[in-house]
Short mmCIF file of C-alpha atoms and ligand atoms in Angstrom, two decimals:
data_model
loop_
_atom_site.label_atom_id
_atom_site.label_comp_id
_atom_site.label_asym_id
_atom_site.label_seq_id
_atom_site.Cartn_x
_atom_site.Cartn_y
_atom_site.Cartn_z
CA MET A 1 11.41 -24.03 -17.82
CA GLU A 2 14.24 -24.45 -20.25
CA ALA A 3 12.00 -26.30 -22.66
CA LEU A 4 9.43 -23.53 -22.40
CA LEU A 5 12.03 -20.85 -23.18
CA LEU A 6 13.33 -22.90 -26.06
CA GLY A 7 9.71 -23.28 -27.39
CA VAL A 8 9.09 -19.56 -27.18
CA GLY A 9 12.44 -18.86 -28.82
CA LEU A 10 11.66 -21.23 -31.69
CA LEU A 11 8.18 -19.67 -32.10
CA LEU A 12 9.66 -16.16 -32.19
CA GLY A 13 12.33 -17.27 -34.69
CA ALA A 14 9.67 -18.83 -36.88
CA TYR A 15 7.59 -15.70 -36.75
CA VAL A 16 10.53 -13.50 -37.67
CA LEU A 17 11.05 -15.71 -40.74
CA VAL A 18 7.37 -15.49 -41.68
CA TYR A 19 7.40 -11.75 -41.08
CA TYR A 20 10.36 -11.00 -43.32
CA ASN A 21 9.37 -13.47 -46.02
CA LEU A 22 5.58 -12.94 -46.16
CA VAL A 23 4.28 -10.07 -44.07
CA LYS A 24 6.79 -7.30 -44.74
CA ALA A 25 6.31 -5.90 -48.20
CA PRO A 26 9.15 -4.05 -49.98
CA PRO A 27 7.87 -0.53 -50.59
CA CYS A 28 7.34 0.91 -54.08
CA ARG A 29 9.97 3.64 -54.29
CA GLY A 30 8.79 5.24 -57.57
CA LEU A 31 8.82 9.01 -57.13
CA ALA A 32 6.50 10.00 -59.93
CA SER A 33 4.14 12.90 -59.32
CA LEU A 34 0.82 12.18 -60.98
CA ARG A 35 -0.62 15.69 -61.28
CA GLY A 36 -2.51 15.94 -64.52
CA ARG A 37 -2.76 12.14 -64.88
CA THR A 38 -5.88 9.94 -64.65
CA ALA A 39 -6.02 6.50 -63.13
CA VAL A 40 -8.80 3.90 -62.97
CA VAL A 41 -8.65 1.27 -60.23
CA THR A 42 -11.28 -1.42 -60.26
CA GLY A 43 -12.55 -2.83 -56.96
CA ALA A 44 -11.11 0.16 -55.18
CA ASN A 45 -13.66 0.29 -52.32
CA SER A 46 -11.73 -2.17 -50.11
CA GLY A 47 -8.46 -4.03 -49.52
CA ILE A 48 -5.59 -3.71 -51.92
CA GLY A 49 -7.48 -1.58 -54.41
CA LYS A 50 -8.39 1.06 -51.87
CA MET A 51 -4.79 1.36 -50.67
CA THR A 52 -3.60 1.50 -54.30
CA ALA A 53 -6.08 4.25 -55.13
CA LEU A 54 -5.01 6.16 -51.96
CA GLU A 55 -1.37 6.28 -53.02
CA LEU A 56 -2.28 7.37 -56.56
CA ALA A 57 -4.49 10.15 -55.09
CA ARG A 58 -1.75 11.25 -52.75
CA ARG A 59 0.50 11.69 -55.74
CA GLY A 60 -2.04 14.03 -57.28
CA ALA A 61 -3.74 11.82 -59.88
CA ARG A 62 -7.38 12.04 -60.76
CA VAL A 63 -8.56 8.61 -59.59
CA VAL A 64 -11.70 6.89 -60.80
CA LEU A 65 -12.87 4.18 -58.35
CA ALA A 66 -14.65 1.57 -60.53
CA CYS A 67 -16.84 -0.37 -58.07
CA ARG A 68 -19.94 -2.42 -58.35
CA SER A 69 -21.74 -0.97 -55.29
CA ARG A 70 -22.57 2.74 -55.46
CA GLU A 71 -22.83 2.87 -51.62
CA ARG A 72 -19.42 1.33 -50.98
CA GLY A 73 -17.81 3.13 -53.89
CA GLU A 74 -19.04 6.56 -52.85
CA ALA A 75 -17.99 5.84 -49.20
CA ALA A 76 -14.53 4.86 -50.35
CA ALA A 77 -14.24 7.95 -52.56
CA PHE A 78 -15.17 10.10 -49.61
CA ASP A 79 -12.56 8.39 -47.37
CA LEU A 80 -9.85 8.75 -49.98
CA ARG A 81 -10.60 12.42 -50.61
CA GLN A 82 -10.32 13.04 -46.86
CA GLU A 83 -7.11 10.96 -46.42
CA SER A 84 -5.26 12.22 -49.50
CA GLY A 85 -6.46 15.82 -49.46
CA ASN A 86 -7.20 15.32 -53.25
CA ASN A 87 -10.71 16.17 -54.39
CA GLU A 88 -10.21 14.42 -57.69
CA VAL A 89 -11.31 10.99 -56.45
CA ILE A 90 -14.62 9.89 -57.96
CA PHE A 91 -16.76 6.81 -58.12
CA MET A 92 -18.05 5.26 -61.32
CA ALA A 93 -20.25 2.11 -61.39
CA LEU A 94 -18.71 -1.08 -62.83
CA ASP A 95 -19.80 -4.60 -62.33
CA LEU A 96 -17.35 -6.87 -63.97
CA ALA A 97 -19.74 -9.82 -63.84
CA SER A 98 -21.95 -8.00 -66.41
CA LEU A 99 -20.58 -7.35 -69.89
CA ALA A 100 -23.33 -4.71 -70.31
CA SER A 101 -22.08 -2.94 -67.19
CA VAL A 102 -18.51 -2.99 -68.50
CA ARG A 103 -19.70 -1.42 -71.74
CA ALA A 104 -21.72 1.22 -69.88
CA PHE A 105 -18.70 2.06 -67.70
CA ALA A 106 -16.49 2.45 -70.76
CA THR A 107 -19.01 4.61 -72.56
CA ALA A 108 -19.43 6.87 -69.48
CA PHE A 109 -15.66 7.04 -68.90
CA LEU A 110 -14.81 7.85 -72.56
CA SER A 111 -17.43 10.52 -72.73
CA SER A 112 -16.26 12.29 -69.56
CA GLU A 113 -12.53 11.62 -69.15
CA PRO A 114 -10.09 12.93 -71.71
CA ARG A 115 -7.15 10.97 -70.32
CA LEU A 116 -6.29 7.45 -69.10
CA ASP A 117 -2.71 7.02 -67.93
CA ILE A 118 -2.98 4.10 -65.54
CA LEU A 119 -5.58 1.31 -65.63
CA ILE A 120 -5.34 -1.09 -62.70
CA HIS A 121 -7.40 -4.28 -62.91
CA ASN A 122 -7.57 -5.03 -59.19
CA ALA A 123 -11.15 -6.26 -58.59
CA GLY A 124 -11.36 -10.00 -58.07
CA ILE A 125 -13.36 -12.78 -56.39
CA SER A 126 -12.20 -16.10 -54.96
CA SER A 127 -15.61 -17.68 -54.80
CA CYS A 128 -19.08 -17.47 -56.37
CA GLY A 129 -20.67 -17.13 -52.98
CA ARG A 130 -24.33 -17.81 -53.37
CA THR A 131 -24.53 -16.53 -56.92
CA ARG A 132 -25.46 -19.13 -59.51
CA GLU A 133 -24.70 -18.06 -63.08
CA PRO A 134 -24.78 -20.13 -66.23
CA PHE A 135 -21.08 -19.18 -66.90
CA ASN A 136 -17.78 -19.33 -65.04
CA LEU A 137 -18.23 -16.31 -62.73
CA LEU A 138 -14.64 -16.43 -61.50
CA LEU A 139 -13.24 -16.18 -65.02
CA ARG A 140 -15.83 -13.55 -65.90
CA VAL A 141 -14.98 -11.18 -63.01
CA ASN A 142 -11.23 -11.92 -62.80
CA HIS A 143 -10.42 -12.05 -66.51
CA ILE A 144 -13.12 -11.63 -69.18
CA GLY A 145 -14.57 -8.39 -67.67
CA PRO A 146 -11.07 -6.80 -67.40
CA PHE A 147 -10.24 -8.10 -70.94
CA LEU A 148 -13.30 -6.31 -72.38
CA LEU A 149 -12.72 -3.15 -70.37
CA THR A 150 -9.12 -2.99 -71.60
CA HIS A 151 -10.24 -3.33 -75.19
CA LEU A 152 -12.86 -0.58 -74.80
CA LEU A 153 -10.48 1.83 -73.08
CA LEU A 154 -7.49 1.16 -75.31
CA PRO A 155 -8.08 4.19 -77.55
CA ARG A 156 -7.80 6.48 -74.51
CA LEU A 157 -4.76 4.62 -73.17
CA LYS A 158 -3.06 5.00 -76.55
CA THR A 159 -3.78 8.74 -76.88
CA SER A 160 -2.47 9.23 -73.37
CA ALA A 161 0.74 7.18 -73.98
CA PRO A 162 3.06 6.55 -72.27
CA SER A 163 0.41 4.71 -70.24
CA ARG A 164 0.18 1.50 -68.30
CA VAL A 165 -2.15 -1.40 -67.62
CA VAL A 166 -1.65 -3.42 -64.44
CA VAL A 167 -3.43 -6.72 -63.94
CA VAL A 168 -3.47 -7.85 -60.33
CA SER A 169 -2.80 -11.55 -60.59
CA SER A 170 -1.65 -13.96 -57.89
CA ALA A 171 1.02 -16.56 -57.10
CA ALA A 172 -1.98 -18.98 -57.34
CA HIS A 173 -1.47 -18.77 -61.14
CA ARG A 174 1.23 -21.39 -60.65
CA ARG A 175 -1.47 -23.98 -59.90
CA GLY A 176 -3.56 -22.87 -62.87
CA ARG A 177 -4.23 -25.15 -65.92
CA LEU A 178 -6.44 -23.74 -68.65
CA ASP A 179 -8.82 -26.20 -70.24
CA PHE A 180 -10.00 -24.50 -73.39
CA THR A 181 -12.79 -26.99 -73.96
CA ARG A 182 -14.54 -25.89 -70.69
CA LEU A 183 -13.31 -22.40 -70.06
CA ASP A 184 -16.72 -20.93 -69.36
CA ARG A 185 -18.41 -23.85 -67.60
CA PRO A 186 -20.13 -22.80 -64.33
CA VAL A 187 -18.11 -23.55 -61.21
CA VAL A 188 -19.69 -25.59 -58.44
CA GLY A 189 -18.32 -26.32 -54.99
CA TRP A 190 -15.22 -25.03 -53.19
CA GLN A 191 -12.81 -27.37 -54.87
CA GLN A 192 -13.85 -26.26 -58.39
CA GLU A 193 -13.74 -22.66 -57.11
CA LEU A 194 -10.13 -22.99 -55.91
CA ARG A 195 -9.13 -24.46 -59.21
CA ALA A 196 -11.10 -21.73 -61.19
CA TYR A 197 -9.46 -19.03 -59.05
CA ALA A 198 -5.96 -20.32 -59.96
CA ASP A 199 -7.02 -20.68 -63.62
CA SER A 200 -8.29 -17.06 -63.73
CA LYS A 201 -5.03 -15.81 -62.21
CA LEU A 202 -3.10 -17.80 -64.86
CA ALA A 203 -5.34 -16.12 -67.45
CA ASN A 204 -4.27 -12.71 -65.94
CA VAL A 205 -0.57 -13.55 -66.50
CA LEU A 206 -1.18 -14.79 -70.05
CA PHE A 207 -3.38 -11.77 -70.84
CA ALA A 208 -0.65 -9.33 -69.78
CA ARG A 209 1.81 -11.26 -71.91
CA GLU A 210 -0.33 -11.27 -75.07
CA LEU A 211 -1.41 -7.64 -74.51
CA ALA A 212 2.23 -6.55 -74.34
CA THR A 213 2.84 -8.31 -77.70
CA GLN A 214 -0.19 -6.65 -79.26
CA LEU A 215 0.75 -3.25 -77.90
CA GLU A 216 4.42 -3.26 -78.84
CA GLY A 217 5.44 0.14 -80.16
CA THR A 218 2.31 1.95 -78.97
CA GLY A 219 3.72 3.42 -75.73
CA VAL A 220 1.14 1.39 -73.65
CA THR A 221 2.84 -1.19 -71.50
CA CYS A 222 1.31 -3.80 -69.23
CA TYR A 223 2.26 -5.90 -66.23
CA ALA A 224 0.89 -8.72 -64.13
CA ALA A 225 1.39 -8.10 -60.38
CA HIS A 226 1.18 -10.45 -57.37
CA PRO A 227 0.34 -8.40 -54.27
CA GLY A 228 1.58 -11.16 -51.87
CA PRO A 229 -0.58 -12.81 -49.22
CA VAL A 230 -2.80 -10.06 -47.95
CA ASN A 231 -5.12 -9.67 -44.99
CA SER A 232 -8.24 -8.63 -46.92
CA GLU A 233 -11.87 -9.78 -47.28
CA LEU A 234 -11.08 -11.85 -50.42
CA PHE A 235 -11.09 -15.26 -48.71
CA LEU A 236 -12.40 -14.32 -45.24
CA ARG A 237 -15.78 -13.18 -46.56
CA HIS A 238 -16.58 -16.73 -47.62
CA VAL A 239 -15.51 -18.36 -44.38
CA PRO A 240 -18.37 -19.34 -42.02
CA GLY A 241 -19.24 -16.57 -39.54
CA TRP A 242 -18.19 -18.62 -36.45
CA LEU A 243 -14.72 -19.24 -37.86
CA ARG A 244 -13.91 -15.59 -38.63
CA PRO A 245 -13.14 -14.37 -35.12
CA LEU A 246 -10.57 -17.25 -34.91
CA LEU A 247 -8.98 -16.60 -38.31
CA ARG A 248 -8.83 -12.78 -38.09
CA PRO A 249 -6.01 -12.60 -35.47
CA LEU A 250 -4.06 -15.29 -37.29
CA ALA A 251 -4.50 -13.49 -40.63
CA TRP A 252 -3.37 -10.24 -38.98
CA LEU A 253 -0.17 -12.01 -37.77
CA VAL A 254 0.88 -13.84 -40.90
CA LEU A 255 -0.56 -11.78 -43.81
CA ARG A 256 0.33 -8.46 -45.19
CA ALA A 257 -1.76 -5.36 -44.55
CA PRO A 258 -3.55 -4.14 -47.72
CA ARG A 259 -1.16 -1.19 -47.89
CA GLY A 260 1.69 -3.69 -48.24
CA GLY A 261 -0.27 -5.61 -50.87
CA ALA A 262 -0.59 -2.39 -52.88
CA GLN A 263 3.13 -1.99 -53.30
CA THR A 264 3.73 -4.26 -56.28
CA PRO A 265 0.74 -3.02 -58.30
CA LEU A 266 1.95 0.50 -57.55
CA TYR A 267 5.44 -0.42 -58.60
CA CYS A 268 4.15 -1.74 -61.91
CA ALA A 269 2.11 1.48 -62.41
CA LEU A 270 4.77 3.95 -61.38
CA GLN A 271 8.30 2.62 -61.55
CA GLU A 272 10.44 4.29 -64.15
CA GLY A 273 12.39 2.19 -66.65
CA ILE A 274 10.44 -1.08 -66.53
CA GLU A 275 8.84 -0.61 -69.90
CA PRO A 276 11.12 -3.21 -71.59
CA LEU A 277 9.68 -5.68 -69.13
CA SER A 278 6.16 -5.13 -70.47
CA GLY A 279 4.11 -8.34 -70.28
CA ARG A 280 6.05 -9.73 -67.37
CA TYR A 281 4.94 -10.85 -63.86
CA PHE A 282 6.05 -8.98 -60.80
CA ALA A 283 6.07 -9.90 -57.11
CA ASN A 284 7.65 -8.01 -54.20
CA CYS A 285 8.43 -5.12 -56.56
CA HIS A 286 10.66 -7.36 -58.76
CA VAL A 287 10.15 -9.13 -62.04
CA GLU A 288 9.79 -12.87 -61.42
CA GLU A 289 10.07 -15.94 -63.58
CA VAL A 290 6.84 -17.79 -64.21
CA PRO A 291 6.25 -21.54 -64.90
CA PRO A 292 6.11 -22.79 -68.49
CA ALA A 293 2.28 -22.66 -68.60
CA ALA A 294 2.36 -18.94 -67.87
CA ARG A 295 4.89 -18.07 -70.66
CA ASP A 296 3.35 -20.20 -73.30
CA ASP A 297 2.81 -17.82 -76.16
CA ARG A 298 0.53 -20.10 -78.10
CA ALA A 299 -1.73 -20.53 -75.02
CA ALA A 300 -1.65 -16.79 -74.50
CA HIS A 301 -2.87 -16.20 -78.04
CA ARG A 302 -5.48 -18.94 -77.83
CA LEU A 303 -6.76 -17.40 -74.64
CA TRP A 304 -6.95 -14.00 -76.34
CA GLU A 305 -9.10 -15.40 -79.09
CA ALA A 306 -11.35 -17.33 -76.69
CA SER A 307 -11.68 -14.22 -74.52
CA ARG A 308 -12.76 -12.15 -77.48
CA LYS A 309 -15.61 -14.54 -78.09
CA LEU A 310 -16.58 -14.78 -74.39
CA ALA A 311 -16.48 -10.96 -74.08
CA GLY A 312 -18.72 -10.62 -77.14
CA LEU A 313 -16.24 -8.50 -79.01
CA GLY A 314 -17.19 -7.90 -82.65
CA PRO A 315 -14.67 -7.92 -85.59
CA GLY A 316 -14.75 -4.06 -85.73
CA GLU A 317 -13.82 -3.85 -82.03
CA ASP A 318 -10.23 -5.00 -82.52
CA ALA A 319 -7.67 -3.12 -80.48
CA GLU A 320 -5.76 -2.52 -83.67
CA SER A 321 -8.74 -1.13 -85.60
CA ASP A 322 -9.20 1.89 -83.35
CA GLU A 323 -9.04 4.87 -85.59
CA ASP A 324 -7.88 7.24 -82.86
CA SER A 325 -5.31 4.85 -81.56
CA GLN A 326 -2.30 6.83 -82.77
CA PRO A 327 -0.41 8.53 -80.00
CA GLU A 328 -1.12 12.21 -79.99
CA ASP A 329 1.34 14.99 -80.39
CA PRO A 330 1.96 15.68 -76.67
CA GLY A 331 2.63 19.30 -77.45
CA THR A 332 -0.80 20.15 -78.95
CA PRO A 333 -2.11 22.69 -76.44
CA SER A 334 -5.82 22.46 -77.32
CA SER A 335 -5.88 18.64 -77.27
CA PRO A 336 -8.36 17.34 -74.69
CA SER A 337 -5.84 14.70 -73.63
CA SER A 338 -3.00 17.08 -73.09
CA PRO A 339 -2.22 17.71 -69.44
CA HIS A 340 -2.78 21.15 -67.92
CA PRO A 341 -0.01 23.52 -69.15
CA GLU A 342 1.38 23.63 -65.60
CA GLU A 343 1.33 19.90 -65.16
CA PRO A 344 4.29 17.73 -66.00
CA MET A 345 4.21 16.17 -69.45
CA ALA A 346 4.19 12.43 -69.71
CA SER A 347 7.78 12.46 -70.70
CA GLU A 348 8.63 14.15 -67.41
CA LEU A 349 6.52 11.73 -65.44
CA TYR A 350 8.27 8.64 -66.81
CA PRO A 351 11.68 9.89 -67.81
CA SER A 352 14.31 8.10 -69.74
CA PRO A 353 14.25 5.62 -71.45
CA GLN A 354 10.56 6.29 -72.12
CA ASN A 355 11.36 9.80 -73.41
CA SER A 356 12.51 8.37 -76.63
CA THR A 357 10.34 9.41 -79.56
CA ASP A 358 10.58 5.89 -81.00
CA ARG A 359 8.27 4.05 -78.64
CA SER A 360 8.90 0.73 -80.31
CA THR A 361 12.34 0.69 -78.77
CA VAL A 362 11.21 1.28 -75.22
CA THR A 363 8.21 -1.08 -75.21
CA ARG A 364 9.97 -3.99 -76.91
CA ARG A 365 9.98 -6.79 -74.43
CA ILE A 366 13.06 -8.54 -73.12
CA PRO A 367 12.82 -12.19 -72.08
CA VAL A 368 13.52 -13.24 -68.51
CA LYS A 369 16.16 -15.86 -67.66
CA ALA A 370 13.87 -18.93 -67.88
CA GLU A 371 12.69 -17.88 -71.31
CA LEU A 372 16.21 -17.42 -72.60
CA GLU A 373 17.04 -20.92 -71.27
CA SER A 374 13.92 -22.43 -72.84
CA GLN A 375 14.57 -20.65 -76.16
CA ALA A 376 18.09 -21.98 -76.09
CA CYS A 377 16.76 -25.59 -75.82
N1 NAP B 1 -5.74 -11.04 -50.60
C1 NAP B 1 -4.79 -11.80 -51.06
O1 NAP B 1 -4.06 -12.51 -50.35
C2 NAP B 1 -4.45 -11.76 -52.57
C3 NAP B 1 -3.38 -12.56 -53.00
C4 NAP B 1 -3.12 -12.55 -54.38
C5 NAP B 1 -3.89 -11.83 -55.23
N2 NAP B 1 -4.96 -11.04 -54.76
C6 NAP B 1 -5.76 -10.27 -55.74
O2 NAP B 1 -5.85 -8.97 -55.30
C7 NAP B 1 -7.08 -8.41 -55.86
C8 NAP B 1 -7.72 -7.58 -54.76
O3 NAP B 1 -8.17 -8.42 -53.76
P1 NAP B 1 -8.25 -8.02 -52.25
O4 NAP B 1 -7.46 -9.00 -51.47
O5 NAP B 1 -8.09 -6.59 -52.00
O6 NAP B 1 -9.81 -8.44 -51.96
P2 NAP B 1 -11.14 -7.63 -51.53
O7 NAP B 1 -10.88 -6.77 -50.40
O8 NAP B 1 -12.17 -8.67 -51.51
O9 NAP B 1 -11.34 -6.70 -52.83
C9 NAP B 1 -11.89 -7.17 -54.06
C10 NAP B 1 -12.57 -5.99 -54.70
O10 NAP B 1 -13.13 -6.53 -55.90
C11 NAP B 1 -14.43 -6.00 -55.98
N3 NAP B 1 -15.32 -6.81 -56.83
C12 NAP B 1 -15.70 -8.12 -56.61
N4 NAP B 1 -16.45 -8.52 -57.56
C13 NAP B 1 -16.63 -7.47 -58.40
C14 NAP B 1 -17.39 -7.21 -59.60
N5 NAP B 1 -18.23 -8.20 -60.13
N6 NAP B 1 -17.32 -6.07 -60.25
C15 NAP B 1 -16.53 -5.07 -59.72
N7 NAP B 1 -15.78 -5.16 -58.58
C16 NAP B 1 -15.89 -6.41 -57.97
C17 NAP B 1 -14.93 -6.01 -54.55
O11 NAP B 1 -16.07 -5.22 -54.42
P3 NAP B 1 -17.19 -5.48 -53.31
O12 NAP B 1 -16.66 -4.83 -52.03
O13 NAP B 1 -18.39 -4.80 -53.83
O14 NAP B 1 -17.32 -6.97 -53.17
C18 NAP B 1 -13.72 -5.44 -53.88
O15 NAP B 1 -13.72 -4.02 -53.95
C19 NAP B 1 -7.85 -9.51 -56.45
O16 NAP B 1 -7.73 -9.51 -57.83
C20 NAP B 1 -7.21 -10.79 -55.85
O17 NAP B 1 -7.31 -11.87 -56.66
C21 NAP B 1 -5.28 -11.03 -53.43
#
C-alpha cells in the first residue's frame, strides 16, 4: 500500500513538473487594441493559427485567414466571427506549396487591402504525407513560400509601419543543419522528414534574422517564435489511425492547448517595446538564445540568396527596390493606408519607444548574451 501511494505521489509530482514546464503557457499580456489594423495569419483554419487569429479578431483587427482549403478556411472564418463578435474576419486562398498561389494571394491582397500591420507565418507541415513533389516540400511550405510572401507584401508592410512579421518556428531548429548543396532535394521517408522539418525551422530563425537586418530603419520588425509543444494536428495527422486514440489522451495531458501555443506568436506581434529585439527568437514570451548555427549571419545571408532563387524572385523584385516602400506620413487623411480617423494611430498602438520619428533607432537590433560572448571571442 505504501509503495502504491509513493508511486502515485511520484507520478503526480512528475506531472506537476511537466505541467509547469511544458503544458502551462505564460500568457501574452500585450494590451494593444487593434482597431483599424489588418493582420494576415497563414494556416489559420486550425491549431495555433486559429487561436492566434481569434485573439487578433477579439482585439478588433481585420483578420485575413490565409488557408489552402476554401472549405476549412471559410468554416474557420465563420467560427472566428461568431466567437470574437468581429465581422472583419475573412478567408483568402493561399497554398504555400505553390509559388503561383503565393503570387496570386499577394496580388489579391494588395489590390483589396490598403493596410498590413501584422503578418504571421504560422502555416507549417511536419511531413509530406502522400504527396510526392520533385522538390523539398517541407522547405517549400515552411520557408520558401513564406519568404516569397513576405517579399511580395513588403511594400504594404512598409507603408503601414510600424508593422511586424512573425515567423512561427520551433525548438526543433536546434537540431537543424542546412546543407546548401541539397536544400531543395525531395524528402523521402520519415527520418528524412524529421530532419527536413528541423532544417526548415532553422531556416525560419535565420530568415527572421536576415530580414531584420535588411529592414533596419524601415519600421518593420520581425521575430521568430516557438509556440511550445502543442496538442494540434501537426504530427498526429500523420500517425496511423489505430494509434491516434492511444496518443490523443497522452497528448492532451502533456502538451499545450493551441490557445497556449498562440501566446508567444501573439507576444511577438503585439508586445510593446520589443522592436530592438527584431530578428530574435522567442519562446514562452521571452527572447531566447539560439545555438551558433541559428545566429550565423553568413549562413543567414546565404540562405536568403538561395531562397530568392528557389522562390523565383527576379532582380526587380528586391525588397529594397520597391518604389512605394517609404513609410507614409501617418497624418495624411486621404491616404488609403491611414487608419479610420476614429481609430488609434500606429503610434498609439505601439507606444514608446516606437513613437520616435527616427525609426532606425528603434529597429536597430541588440545582440543577446551569447552573441556578445561570441563577439568578444
Ligand atoms: N504543434 C506543435 O507542437 C508545434 C511545435 C513547434 C512549432 N509548431 C509550428 O506551429 C505552426 C502551426 O502548427 P500547428 O501545430 O497549429 O499545426 P496544424 O494544426 O497542423 O496547423 C497547420 C496549418 O498549416 C496549414 N497548412 C499546411 N500546409 C499548407 C500549405 N501548403 N499552404 C497553406 N497552409 C498550409 C494547415 O492547413 P490544412 O488544415 O489545410 O492542412 C493548417 O491550417 C507550424 O508552423 C508548426 O511548425 C508547432
